[in-house]
Every structure is written in structure tokens, then in C-alpha cells.
């Protein structure tokens, strides 16, 4: 097994694979000069430099940690766009061609970096590139992520240690599949999203549950509200768009989302109360009064306090009719405030945000 790479997988969806990988990358960058990251198979993709399509988690990792020794193409060797599964089932794409891409990308990243964090596939069973197969092909050990109470987390780990469940769209992928069959060594377990008042108990009892497997408990991450708060970069990915302004603040997190349905006067009164400084406001793109009021309040706040106003603004509306007008766009572009236009109806945008789990 490679001693300088680890494969991060999880027992189910939405347990925090991406956030855990980012945490590992943060710790590694404090200890090593050159860190590599690769997500072998991805489904939710974005377009980056040179018109390359990569998994959204790859873009986050590269931008946050400045992974200059990792090329985008190598960090996301297999991306599954619409129609990919049909092509695989029709024989147009083979298992070996996918594994070859992954191996070549891994080798290039390995040659350029001291330590590699190989991200979860997230998807892949339907095209035969499940987590255990990929980890075995790359010769790397695995770290498993689980969450919940002692019983549920252990049941998930037990199932994932031996069994692989296929994914056909609606069925859930058990991410750490067939570790035993493929001879993949599980080096440790990280418990994520644990209730803060249960952290000590998990440290006391979970290692005992893992004793029969000879696997250590590496960490217990509490479920803190701050960890679940989204940034403008998250919403850029969600709405597949980019900020209109305030790019330097795209990592700012918000503790609440507030749909503006009131008139300008009431909106300004709410802003002046200073109770919404970390709030992300959502307004229809036709509400020029709200847009200008938000920008004006933000400017006055920063002039008076000398501090950045912490609010953000998302504008909604279907193009071409319901989108910010040219003169409004000109004003927005000159403001250093995080403003984003989501080309969806207000209802759809709010629904997407309500169901958004981010990069977890």
C-alpha cells in the first residue's frame, strides 16, 4: 500500500465526505509543502480554466488550498455527465478505460506531491468503479467516515466493510464497498456530525466497538452550526453561475437566508437593526429598490464602523425578462459586496437552497 496517500470514503451520502477531505487537506498543508488531491469519479461538475469539466469538489480543493502542482484534468479524471451511464452499458466506455485514466492521473499527481488525499468517488457503482475497486487499483489504504449514534454508525460501517449496494439513480450507493473482497485496508474511522454532548461518549465507547476489526477511531467531529453554513461559493456551484461582485468575499458564510417580500422602508429598518449582518438576502431581480437599498446600507455601514458588512444578496428571476437591468448591473459591479444572480424563479431558487447540502 502507498504510505503517502489515503482514500477517503463514507458509509452513506451526506455524512460530510467533502468537508472531511477539506479538513484533512488543511491539516496536511500545515505539515507538508506539496499536497495532492484527486477525486477519481465525479458527477456534479463545473467548467474551469481551458473549458475543462471537473467535479465541483475538485474546484473547491484547488482554489482553497492553492494546489498548484495538481492539474485540473488529473484531479478529476472521470466525470459522469448525462448519457455517460448509457454509453457504459452500451459498451462505448469500458471499465479498463476508466481505471486507466484514474491510474494515470494518480501517478502524475503522486510524482509531483509529498502527500496525496484521494477523495471519495461519490458515485460509480453502476459503471463498475466503486470505492474499493479504485482504492485497490491505486494501492492505497482507506479512511471511512460515518455519522450518527454508536449503533447506527457501527451498523453502517459493518455493512460497508463487506457489502456493496448498486446505484440506479434512486437507490443509495454504499460508498465503501467490498473492502474485504478487494483487499483494501481500512486504516481508521472518522465520526462526523456528532452531537456536541455525545462527543466524549463516542470517544469512550466507539473504539471498543472497533476492537474486533483492529481499526482505530481517528477523530470525532461535532455537528456545529458553523460547519453547515453556506458561502457564496457554495451557491455559485448550486446555481452554476458566478458572482456579479464581491469576489473577495465569496468564502463568507451566512447564518440565515431571508427572502425579501417587504417594501424598501421596512427592509432598511431591518438592516439598521444590525441583527442581519450575517444574513443572505434573496430578492427578485426586478426589485431595484431593494438592490440599491442593500448596496447603500452596506456602504454606509462600512463608512461608519470601518468594518465589512456581512450580508449578501442573491437575485432571482428567469432570463431574459427577469434579470438585473443594465444600469443596476453597472452599480453592482462597482460594489465590493457579494451579489449573485440565480437564473431561476424565486420559488425554485429558495427550494434549491432549502434542499442544498453543500459540499458534504
mmCIF file of C-alpha atoms in Angstrom, residues 6-11 16-22 37-43 57-58 117-124 129-132 134-135 142-145 174-177 360:
data_model
loop_
_atom_site.group_PDB
_atom_site.id
_atom_site.type_symbol
_atom_site.label_atom_id
_atom_site.label_comp_id
_atom_site.label_asym_id
_atom_site.label_seq_id
_atom_site.Cartn_x
_atom_site.Cartn_y
_atom_site.Cartn_z
ATOM 1 C CA UNK A 6 -5.173 7.822 1.621
ATOM 2 C CA UNK A 7 -8.574 7.137 0.107
ATOM 3 C CA UNK A 8 -11.488 8.808 1.902
ATOM 4 C CA UNK A 9 -14.858 7.063 1.616
ATOM 5 C CA UNK A 10 -18.126 7.120 3.541
ATOM 6 C CA UNK A 11 -20.880 4.807 4.688
ATOM 7 C CA UNK A 16 -19.508 15.003 5.236
ATOM 8 C CA UNK A 17 -17.000 13.370 2.864
ATOM 9 C CA UNK A 18 -16.040 16.635 1.206
ATOM 10 C CA UNK A 19 -15.797 18.630 4.432
ATOM 11 C CA UNK A 20 -13.680 15.872 5.970
ATOM 12 C CA UNK A 21 -11.361 15.858 2.948
ATOM 13 C CA UNK A 22 -11.025 19.621 3.227
ATOM 14 C CA UNK A 37 -5.861 15.803 -4.242
ATOM 15 C CA UNK A 38 -7.812 13.620 -6.640
ATOM 16 C CA UNK A 39 -11.479 12.679 -6.872
ATOM 17 C CA UNK A 40 -11.483 9.616 -9.143
ATOM 18 C CA UNK A 41 -15.130 9.762 -10.232
ATOM 19 C CA UNK A 42 -17.444 12.745 -10.044
ATOM 20 C CA UNK A 43 -20.969 13.544 -11.123
ATOM 21 C CA UNK A 57 -15.253 19.309 -5.046
ATOM 22 C CA UNK A 58 -12.040 19.406 -7.062
ATOM 23 C CA UNK A 117 -5.544 12.801 -0.312
ATOM 24 C CA UNK A 118 -7.641 10.748 -2.728
ATOM 25 C CA UNK A 119 -11.264 11.818 -2.452
ATOM 26 C CA UNK A 120 -14.356 9.657 -2.392
ATOM 27 C CA UNK A 121 -15.897 8.656 -5.708
ATOM 28 C CA UNK A 122 -19.346 9.662 -4.508
ATOM 29 C CA UNK A 123 -20.832 7.692 -7.408
ATOM 30 C CA UNK A 124 -19.562 4.932 -9.623
ATOM 31 C CA UNK A 129 -15.752 1.950 -10.432
ATOM 32 C CA UNK A 130 -16.773 1.669 -6.791
ATOM 33 C CA UNK A 131 -14.585 2.919 -3.974
ATOM 34 C CA UNK A 132 -12.938 -0.363 -3.009
ATOM 35 C CA UNK A 134 -10.441 2.165 -7.169
ATOM 36 C CA UNK A 135 -8.567 2.068 -3.852
ATOM 37 C CA UNK A 142 -8.898 3.774 3.137
ATOM 38 C CA UNK A 143 -10.346 6.020 5.831
ATOM 39 C CA UNK A 144 -14.076 5.556 6.447
ATOM 40 C CA UNK A 145 -16.428 8.333 7.509
ATOM 41 C CA UNK A 174 -22.872 2.457 -0.055
ATOM 42 C CA UNK A 175 -19.622 4.210 -0.734
ATOM 43 C CA UNK A 176 -17.061 1.954 0.897
ATOM 44 C CA UNK A 177 -17.836 -1.242 -0.971
ATOM 45 C CA UNK A 360 -20.654 17.487 2.348
#
